[in-house]
Every structure is written in structure tokens, then in C-alpha cells.
Short mmCIF file of C-alpha atoms in Angstrom, two decimals:
data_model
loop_
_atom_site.label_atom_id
_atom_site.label_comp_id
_atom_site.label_asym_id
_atom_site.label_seq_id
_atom_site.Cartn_x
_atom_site.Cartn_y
_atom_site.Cartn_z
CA UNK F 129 47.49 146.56 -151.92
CA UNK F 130 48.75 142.97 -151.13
CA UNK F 131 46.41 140.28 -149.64
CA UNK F 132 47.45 140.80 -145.92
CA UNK F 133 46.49 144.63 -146.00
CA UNK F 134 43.71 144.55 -147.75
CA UNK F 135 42.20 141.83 -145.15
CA UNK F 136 43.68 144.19 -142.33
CA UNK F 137 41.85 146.92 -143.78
CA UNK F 138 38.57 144.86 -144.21
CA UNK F 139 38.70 143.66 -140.95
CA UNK F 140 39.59 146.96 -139.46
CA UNK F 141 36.04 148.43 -140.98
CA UNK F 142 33.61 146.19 -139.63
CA UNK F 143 35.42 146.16 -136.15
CA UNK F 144 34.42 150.33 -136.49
CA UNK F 145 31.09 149.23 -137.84
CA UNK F 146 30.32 146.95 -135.04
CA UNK F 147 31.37 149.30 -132.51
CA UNK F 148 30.12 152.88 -134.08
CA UNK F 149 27.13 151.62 -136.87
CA UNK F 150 24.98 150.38 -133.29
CA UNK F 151 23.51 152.84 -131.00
CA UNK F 152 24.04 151.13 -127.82
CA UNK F 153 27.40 149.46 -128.76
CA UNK F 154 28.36 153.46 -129.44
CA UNK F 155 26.99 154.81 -126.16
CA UNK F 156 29.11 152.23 -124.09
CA UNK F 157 32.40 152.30 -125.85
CA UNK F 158 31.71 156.14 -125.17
CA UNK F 159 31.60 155.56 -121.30
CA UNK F 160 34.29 153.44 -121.31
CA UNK F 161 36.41 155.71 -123.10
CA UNK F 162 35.52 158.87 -120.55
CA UNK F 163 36.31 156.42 -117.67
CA UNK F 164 39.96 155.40 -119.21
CA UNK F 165 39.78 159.37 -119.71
CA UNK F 166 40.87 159.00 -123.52
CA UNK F 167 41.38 162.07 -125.39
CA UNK F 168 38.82 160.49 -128.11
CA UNK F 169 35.59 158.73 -127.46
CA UNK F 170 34.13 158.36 -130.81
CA UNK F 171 35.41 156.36 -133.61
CA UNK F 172 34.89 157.47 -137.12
CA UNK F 173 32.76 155.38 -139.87
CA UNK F 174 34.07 154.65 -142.70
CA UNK F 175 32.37 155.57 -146.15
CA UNK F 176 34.22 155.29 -149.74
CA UNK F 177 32.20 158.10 -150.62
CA UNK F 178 34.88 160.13 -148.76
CA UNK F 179 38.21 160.47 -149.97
CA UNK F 180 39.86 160.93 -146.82
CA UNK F 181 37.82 158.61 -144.93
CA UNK F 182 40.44 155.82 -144.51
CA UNK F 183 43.09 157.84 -143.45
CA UNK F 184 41.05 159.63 -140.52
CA UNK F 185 39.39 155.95 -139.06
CA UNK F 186 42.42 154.28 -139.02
CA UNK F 187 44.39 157.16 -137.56
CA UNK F 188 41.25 156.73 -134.77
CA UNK F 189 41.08 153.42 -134.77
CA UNK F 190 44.92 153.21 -133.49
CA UNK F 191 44.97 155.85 -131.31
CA UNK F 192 41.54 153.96 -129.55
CA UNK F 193 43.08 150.10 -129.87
CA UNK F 194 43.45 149.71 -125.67
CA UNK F 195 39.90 151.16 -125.48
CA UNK F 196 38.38 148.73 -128.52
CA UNK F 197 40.23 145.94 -127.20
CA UNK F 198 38.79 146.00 -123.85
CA UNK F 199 35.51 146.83 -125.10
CA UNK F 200 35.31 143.97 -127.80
CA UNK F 201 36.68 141.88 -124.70
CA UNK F 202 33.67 142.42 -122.28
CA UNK F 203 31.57 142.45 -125.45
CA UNK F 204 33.19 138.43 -125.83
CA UNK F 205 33.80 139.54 -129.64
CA UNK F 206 35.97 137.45 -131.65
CA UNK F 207 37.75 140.74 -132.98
CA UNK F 208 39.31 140.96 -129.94
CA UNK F 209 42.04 138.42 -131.09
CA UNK F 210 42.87 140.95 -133.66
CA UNK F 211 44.06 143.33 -131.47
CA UNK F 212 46.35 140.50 -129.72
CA UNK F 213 48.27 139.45 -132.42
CA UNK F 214 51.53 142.11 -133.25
CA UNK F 215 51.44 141.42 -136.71
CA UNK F 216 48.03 142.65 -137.52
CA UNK F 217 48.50 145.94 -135.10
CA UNK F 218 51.78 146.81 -137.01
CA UNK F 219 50.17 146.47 -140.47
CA UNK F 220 47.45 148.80 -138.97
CA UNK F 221 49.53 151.33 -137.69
CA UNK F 222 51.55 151.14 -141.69
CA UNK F 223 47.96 151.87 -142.88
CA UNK F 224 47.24 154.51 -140.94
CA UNK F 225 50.34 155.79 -141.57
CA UNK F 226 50.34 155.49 -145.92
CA UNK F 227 47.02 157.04 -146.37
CA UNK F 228 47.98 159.93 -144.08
CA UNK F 229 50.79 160.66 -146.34
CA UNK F 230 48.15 159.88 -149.52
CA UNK F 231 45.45 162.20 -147.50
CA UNK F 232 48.55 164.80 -147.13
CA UNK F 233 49.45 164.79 -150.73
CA UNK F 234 45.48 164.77 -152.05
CA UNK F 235 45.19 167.91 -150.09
CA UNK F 236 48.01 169.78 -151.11
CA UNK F 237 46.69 169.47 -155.06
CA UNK F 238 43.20 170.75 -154.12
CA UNK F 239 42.48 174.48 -154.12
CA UNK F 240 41.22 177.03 -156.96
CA UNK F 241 44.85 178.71 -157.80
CA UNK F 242 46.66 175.21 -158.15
CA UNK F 243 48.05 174.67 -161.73
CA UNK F 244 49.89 171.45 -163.87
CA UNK F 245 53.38 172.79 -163.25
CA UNK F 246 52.94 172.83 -159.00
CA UNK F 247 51.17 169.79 -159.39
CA UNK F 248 53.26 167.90 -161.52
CA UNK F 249 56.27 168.75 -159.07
CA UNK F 250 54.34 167.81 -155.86
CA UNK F 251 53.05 164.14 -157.50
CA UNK F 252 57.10 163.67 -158.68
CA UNK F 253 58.11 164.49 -154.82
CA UNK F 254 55.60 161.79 -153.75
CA UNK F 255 57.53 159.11 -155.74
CA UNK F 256 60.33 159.97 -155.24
CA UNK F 257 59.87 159.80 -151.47
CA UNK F 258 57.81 156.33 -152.09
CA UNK F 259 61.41 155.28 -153.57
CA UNK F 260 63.25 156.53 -150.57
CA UNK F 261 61.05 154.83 -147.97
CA UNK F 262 61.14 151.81 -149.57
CA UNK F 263 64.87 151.90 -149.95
CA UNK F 264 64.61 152.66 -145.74
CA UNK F 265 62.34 149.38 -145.47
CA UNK F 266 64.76 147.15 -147.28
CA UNK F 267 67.09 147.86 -145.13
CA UNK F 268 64.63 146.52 -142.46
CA UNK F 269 63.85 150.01 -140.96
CA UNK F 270 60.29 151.71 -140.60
CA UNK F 271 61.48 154.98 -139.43
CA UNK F 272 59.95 156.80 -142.22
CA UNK F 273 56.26 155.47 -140.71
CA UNK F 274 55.45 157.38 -137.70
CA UNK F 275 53.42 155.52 -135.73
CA UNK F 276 54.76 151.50 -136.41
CA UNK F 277 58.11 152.82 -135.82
CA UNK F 278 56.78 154.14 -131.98
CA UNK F 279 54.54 150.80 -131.79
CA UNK F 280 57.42 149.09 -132.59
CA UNK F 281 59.45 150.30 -130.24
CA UNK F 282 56.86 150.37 -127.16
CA UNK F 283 56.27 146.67 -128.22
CA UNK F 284 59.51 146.25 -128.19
CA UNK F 285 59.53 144.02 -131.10
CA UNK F 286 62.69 142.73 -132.63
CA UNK F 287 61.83 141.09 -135.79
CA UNK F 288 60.15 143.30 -138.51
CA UNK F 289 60.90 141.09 -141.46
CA UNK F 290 57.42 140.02 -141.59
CA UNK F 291 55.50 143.70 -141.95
CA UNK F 292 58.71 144.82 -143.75
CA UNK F 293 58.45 142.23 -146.74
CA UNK F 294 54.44 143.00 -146.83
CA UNK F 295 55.34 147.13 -146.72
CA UNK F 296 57.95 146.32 -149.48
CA UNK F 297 55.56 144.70 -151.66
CA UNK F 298 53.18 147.54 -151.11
CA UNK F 299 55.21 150.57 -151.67
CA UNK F 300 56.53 148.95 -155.36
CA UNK F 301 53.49 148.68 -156.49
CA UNK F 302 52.05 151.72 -155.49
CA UNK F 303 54.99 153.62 -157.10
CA UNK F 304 54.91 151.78 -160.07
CA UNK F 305 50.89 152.48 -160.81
CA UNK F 306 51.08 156.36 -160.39
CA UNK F 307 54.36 156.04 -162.39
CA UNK F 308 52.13 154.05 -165.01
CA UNK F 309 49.35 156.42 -164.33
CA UNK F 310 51.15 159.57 -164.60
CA UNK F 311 54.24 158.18 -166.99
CA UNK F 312 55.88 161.92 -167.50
CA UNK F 313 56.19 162.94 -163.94
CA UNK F 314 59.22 161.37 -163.84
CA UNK F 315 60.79 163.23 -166.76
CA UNK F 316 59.78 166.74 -166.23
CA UNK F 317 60.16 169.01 -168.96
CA UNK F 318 63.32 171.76 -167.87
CA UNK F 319 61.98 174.04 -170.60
CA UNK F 320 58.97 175.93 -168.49
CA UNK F 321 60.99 175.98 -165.39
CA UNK F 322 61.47 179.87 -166.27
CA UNK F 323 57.59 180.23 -166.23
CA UNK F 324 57.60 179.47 -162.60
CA UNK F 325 60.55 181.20 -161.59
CA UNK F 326 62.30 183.68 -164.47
CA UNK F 327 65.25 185.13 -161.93
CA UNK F 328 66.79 182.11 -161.29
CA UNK F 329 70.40 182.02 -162.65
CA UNK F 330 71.29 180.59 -165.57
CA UNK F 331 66.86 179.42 -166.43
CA UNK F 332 67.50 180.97 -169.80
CA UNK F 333 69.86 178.22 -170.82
CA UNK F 334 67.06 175.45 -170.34
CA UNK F 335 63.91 177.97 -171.91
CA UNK F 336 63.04 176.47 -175.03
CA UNK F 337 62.27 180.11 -176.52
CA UNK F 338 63.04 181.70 -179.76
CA UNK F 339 66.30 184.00 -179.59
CA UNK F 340 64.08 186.59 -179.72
CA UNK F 341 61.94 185.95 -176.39
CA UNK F 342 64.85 184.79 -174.68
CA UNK F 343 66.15 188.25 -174.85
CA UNK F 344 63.25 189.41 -173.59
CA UNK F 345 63.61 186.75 -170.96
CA UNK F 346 67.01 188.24 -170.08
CA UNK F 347 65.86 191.84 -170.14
CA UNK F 348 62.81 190.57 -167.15
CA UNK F 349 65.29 188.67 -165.27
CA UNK F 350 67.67 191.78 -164.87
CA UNK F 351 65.18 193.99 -163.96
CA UNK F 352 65.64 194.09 -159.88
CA UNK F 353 62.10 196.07 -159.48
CA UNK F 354 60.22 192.91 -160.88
CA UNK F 355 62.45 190.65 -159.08
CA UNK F 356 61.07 192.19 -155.81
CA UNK F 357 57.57 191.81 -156.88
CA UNK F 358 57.93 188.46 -157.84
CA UNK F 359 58.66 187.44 -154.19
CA UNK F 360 55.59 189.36 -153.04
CA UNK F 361 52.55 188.27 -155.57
CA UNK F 362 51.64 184.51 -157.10
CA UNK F 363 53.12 183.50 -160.23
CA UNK F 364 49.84 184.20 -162.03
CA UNK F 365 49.62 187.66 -160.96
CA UNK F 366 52.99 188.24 -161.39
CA UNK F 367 53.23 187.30 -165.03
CA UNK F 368 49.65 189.46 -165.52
CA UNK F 369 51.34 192.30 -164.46
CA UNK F 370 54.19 192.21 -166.38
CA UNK F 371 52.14 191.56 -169.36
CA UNK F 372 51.82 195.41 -170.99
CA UNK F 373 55.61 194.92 -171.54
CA UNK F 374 56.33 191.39 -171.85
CA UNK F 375 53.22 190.42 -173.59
CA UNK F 376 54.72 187.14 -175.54
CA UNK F 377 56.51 185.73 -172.53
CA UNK F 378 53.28 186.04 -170.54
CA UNK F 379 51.01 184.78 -173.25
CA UNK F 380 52.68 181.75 -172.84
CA UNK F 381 53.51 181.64 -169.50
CA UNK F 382 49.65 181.85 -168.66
CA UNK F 383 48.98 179.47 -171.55
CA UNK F 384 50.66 176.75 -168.96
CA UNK F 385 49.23 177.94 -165.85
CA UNK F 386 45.54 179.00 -166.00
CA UNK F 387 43.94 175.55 -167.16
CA UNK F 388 43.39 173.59 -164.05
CA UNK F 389 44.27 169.56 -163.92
CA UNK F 390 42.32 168.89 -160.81
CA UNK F 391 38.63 167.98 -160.95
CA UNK F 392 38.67 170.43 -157.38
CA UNK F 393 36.95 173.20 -159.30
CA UNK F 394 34.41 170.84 -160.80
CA UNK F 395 33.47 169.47 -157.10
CA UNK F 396 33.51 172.38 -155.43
CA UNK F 397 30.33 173.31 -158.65
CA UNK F 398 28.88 170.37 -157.71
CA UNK F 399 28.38 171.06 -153.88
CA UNK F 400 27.49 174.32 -154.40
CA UNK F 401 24.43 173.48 -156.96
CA UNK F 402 23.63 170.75 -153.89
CA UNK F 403 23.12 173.67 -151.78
CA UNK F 404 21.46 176.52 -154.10
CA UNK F 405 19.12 174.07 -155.72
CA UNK F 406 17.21 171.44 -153.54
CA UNK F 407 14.44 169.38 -154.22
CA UNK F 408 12.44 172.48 -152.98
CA UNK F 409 13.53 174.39 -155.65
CA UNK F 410 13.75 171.97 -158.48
CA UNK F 411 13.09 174.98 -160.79
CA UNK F 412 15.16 177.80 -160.00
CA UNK F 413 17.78 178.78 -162.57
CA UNK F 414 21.27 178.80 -160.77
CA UNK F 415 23.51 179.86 -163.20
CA UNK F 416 24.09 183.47 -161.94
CA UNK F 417 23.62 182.46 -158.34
CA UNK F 418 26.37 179.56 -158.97
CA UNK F 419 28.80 182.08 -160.33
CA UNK F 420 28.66 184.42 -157.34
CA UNK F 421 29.10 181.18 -154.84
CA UNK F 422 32.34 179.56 -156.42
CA UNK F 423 33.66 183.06 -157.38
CA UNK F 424 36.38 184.65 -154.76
CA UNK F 425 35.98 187.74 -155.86
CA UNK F 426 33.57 190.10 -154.21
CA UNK F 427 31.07 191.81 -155.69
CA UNK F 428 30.47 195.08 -156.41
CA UNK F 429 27.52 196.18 -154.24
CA UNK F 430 27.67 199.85 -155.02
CA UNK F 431 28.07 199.52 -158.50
CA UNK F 432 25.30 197.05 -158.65
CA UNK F 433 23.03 199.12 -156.33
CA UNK F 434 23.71 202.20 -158.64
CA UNK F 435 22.28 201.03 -161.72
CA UNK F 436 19.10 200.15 -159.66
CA UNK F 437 16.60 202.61 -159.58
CA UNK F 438 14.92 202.75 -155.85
CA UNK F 439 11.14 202.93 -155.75
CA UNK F 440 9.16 205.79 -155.30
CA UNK F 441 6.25 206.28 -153.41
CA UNK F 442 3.07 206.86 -155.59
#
């Protein structure tokens, strides 16, 4: 993030802070917002411990900027400039408008069935939209951002070189650090693309398999009965089911799919053990109880209540 943002996005958190972090500052931007009948009257504090934090307060923070502005006004704060001068609105509404597409891709790669090939597919998407919009902002045109393209055009502003050479900047470097940070994306291997979907035409020219398994391969992809399963059940339990008669092919189909690549499962643990054992508890051994909670499989209850023996009365 260039200079300008990053001071934007400073600035933008302690205008929330000195609005939302004081009681009474809260209680009468809360008025003021019910009186200007606003569909929000909170705004949301920021915290880094959060991942999603700076998407949702700036999102708020924009949609509130009349209400803030008039507050900070009466309140004679000098933030109130901020909220006068075009250039600093339109790099807020960019802001809010990036890390709501970063917040939208973060989510789609959490979840307990994700796996490398979906994810590696969704992160090359990102860039390769990052290369698009910035292709649209050379050009001089912020259509691809949401909400500075409608403040734009409400403001009626005319010259965008300004934001545009500061969103320019911005979106190079961010494509070039996840293409550092993730330097095969871009490159993705053609050989698996028969693990996640085996009846397209022509996948076995592209599989990478022995002659042998690419028979096989052939054999599974003809079979119309499978075919219409596929399109009903998750890759995983697709190739599981197929695996008494293509054992091989799903070996090493679920050799690429069950190891996760998000640390989702791990955090999910984490929170869970927050819950289960508390400073209360300190002692308690969670391992069975921490199994059951991040599990999404139900258990048993009859089977488990069967191999209990009820008491008896003496």
C-alpha cells in the first residue's frame, strides 16, 4: 500500500476511534444518526486481530460519511476537513472497495471440505482479475470499484487521474506480492485437471498417467452411470465411491485432495479449545471432547448408549 492510502487508512481509524472508542461521543453520533433516520447508527472499531475488520469499518465508515461529517462538525474536530476534500473520500471509497474483494476472496478459501486444487484456482482468478482492473484503471476508468465509481459520479467529478495513478500503483504491487508469494499459481499444472473433473472431453490427453491408468481413466469417463453421480456428490465423495473399482486412480486422486492448505481447520481447533477449556477448567482433558466439537459428523447415540450398561437399583 502506497503512502497516500496507508495515511487514508490511518486517518480513517482514529476518526472511528474518536467517534465509537468514547461512550458519550457514541451515544450522540447514535441520536444524530436516528434523527437523519440512517439505516446504520453504529460504526464499527477496528481491531487487526480480525481479519475482516478493515473491510467491514470502512464499508461503514462510507456509508455513515454525511452523518460523521456533521457530527465531527458540531464536535469542531479537525477531521472534519477530511471529509471535505474529494481526494481523500475517493481513496476511501477504493479502500472500502479492495478489501471487500480481499474479505470476498479470504472467505471463499475458508471451510473444512476446501482443498489445494479449488484453492489454487480461486487465488489464480484473483490475479487475474487484479490484472484486468488495473488494465480498466489505466485507461482512467474505476468501473470495476463499486462504490468510487457511484461517488464519482454523484460528485460529479471529472478528473480521476489523481486516485487513478495512486489505485495503479496499488493494484501492481499487490499482484506482484501474491504472485511472489504464491509463484506457481500462475502456471497451473494441466496434469490433475482430470482429478477434479474426469468426464470432461479430451482430460485424458493432459493426465500425466501411466498408459495403464489412463485406460482406466477412459473406461470411468465412459461410464454414463458415474457421470450422473458425479454431478450429484463432491469430488471427494465421488472419487471414494468409485474407489472398489478404480482403486489407483482414486488413490491418487485423494492423495491431492484430502490434505488441507488453509490454516481454517487449525483456527476453528483453536476456538473450540477457547470454549471447552477456560480458566475454570484449567485441568480438564479435551481431547475427546475437541474431536466431537470440530467433527461434522454426528454421533452415534444408540450405539454409544448400547454398550452402556444402565444402573440397577440395589
Amino acid at each position: 500500500m502506497n503512502a497516500h492510502l496507508h495515511e487514508t487508512l490511518n486517518e480513517a481509524v482514529k476518526v472511528i476511534n474518536f467517534i465509537k472508542a468514547r461512550p458519550l461521543n457514541s451515544r450522540m453520533f447514535k441520536l444524530l444518526c436516528q434523527e437523519m433516520g440512517s439505516e446504520h447508527q453504529h460504526l464499527l472499531l477496528h481491531t487487526e486481530v480480525h481479519w475482516l475488520s478493515c473491510g467491514k469499518i470502512l464499508n461503514r465508515l462510507f456509508e455513515l460519511r454525511q452523518e460523521v461529517h456533521m457530527f465531527l462538525l458540531e464536535q469542531k474536530s479537525a477531521f472534519s476537513s477530511l471529509f471535505e476534500n474529494q481526494d481523500w473520500v475517493c481513496r476511501l471509497a477504493y479502500l472500502a472497495d479492495i478489501f471487500d474483494k480481499l474479505n470476498d476472496l479470504n472467505l471463499s478459501m475458508q471451510g473444512f471440505r476446501t482443498d489445494e486444487l479449488s484453492l489454487n484456482s480461486k487465488m489464480c482468478a484473483f490475479i487475474k482479475k487484479l490484472e484486468f482492473r488495473l488494465k480498466k484503471v489505466q485507461r482512467n476508468s474505476v468501473s470495476v470499484f463499486p462504490t468510487l465509481d457511484k461517488f464519482a459520479d454523484d460528485s460529479e467529478i471529472d478528473n480521476l487521474n489523481t486516485i487513478c495513478d495512486c489505485i495503479r500503483e496499488h493494484l501492481t504491487k499487490l499482484r506482484d506480492e501474491l504472485v511472489s508469494y504464491f509463484p506457481s499459481i500462475m502456471n497451473q499444472d494441466r496434469t490433475q485437471d482430470w482429478i477434479q473433473n474426469p468426464f470432461v472431453e479430451d482430460v485424458t490427453s493432459s493426465s500425466g498417467l501411466s498408459d495403464k491408468l489412463t485406460e482406466n481413466l477412459i473406461e470411468l469417463a465412459s461410464d454414463r452411470a458415474l457421470e450422473l453421480k458425479f454431478q450429484n456428490v463432491t469430488v471427494s465423495q465421488f472419487w471414494l465411491e468409485v474407489k472398489g473399482e478404480y482403486k489407483e486412480l482414486s488413490e491418487i486422486a485423494m492423495s491431492a485432495l484430502l490434505p488441507f492448505r488453509s490454516t481454517y481447520l487449525c483456527e476453528v481447533s483453536f476456538s473450540e479449545m477457547s470454549l471447552i477449556k477456560t480458566k475454570h477448567r484449567n485441568r480438564l482433558s479435551v481431547q475427546n471432547d475437541l474431536i466431537i466439537a470440530v467433527s461434522d459428523i454426528e454421533p452415534r447415540f444408540d450405539n454409544i448408549l448400547a454398550k452402556k450398561q444402565p444402573q440397577v437399583s440395589h
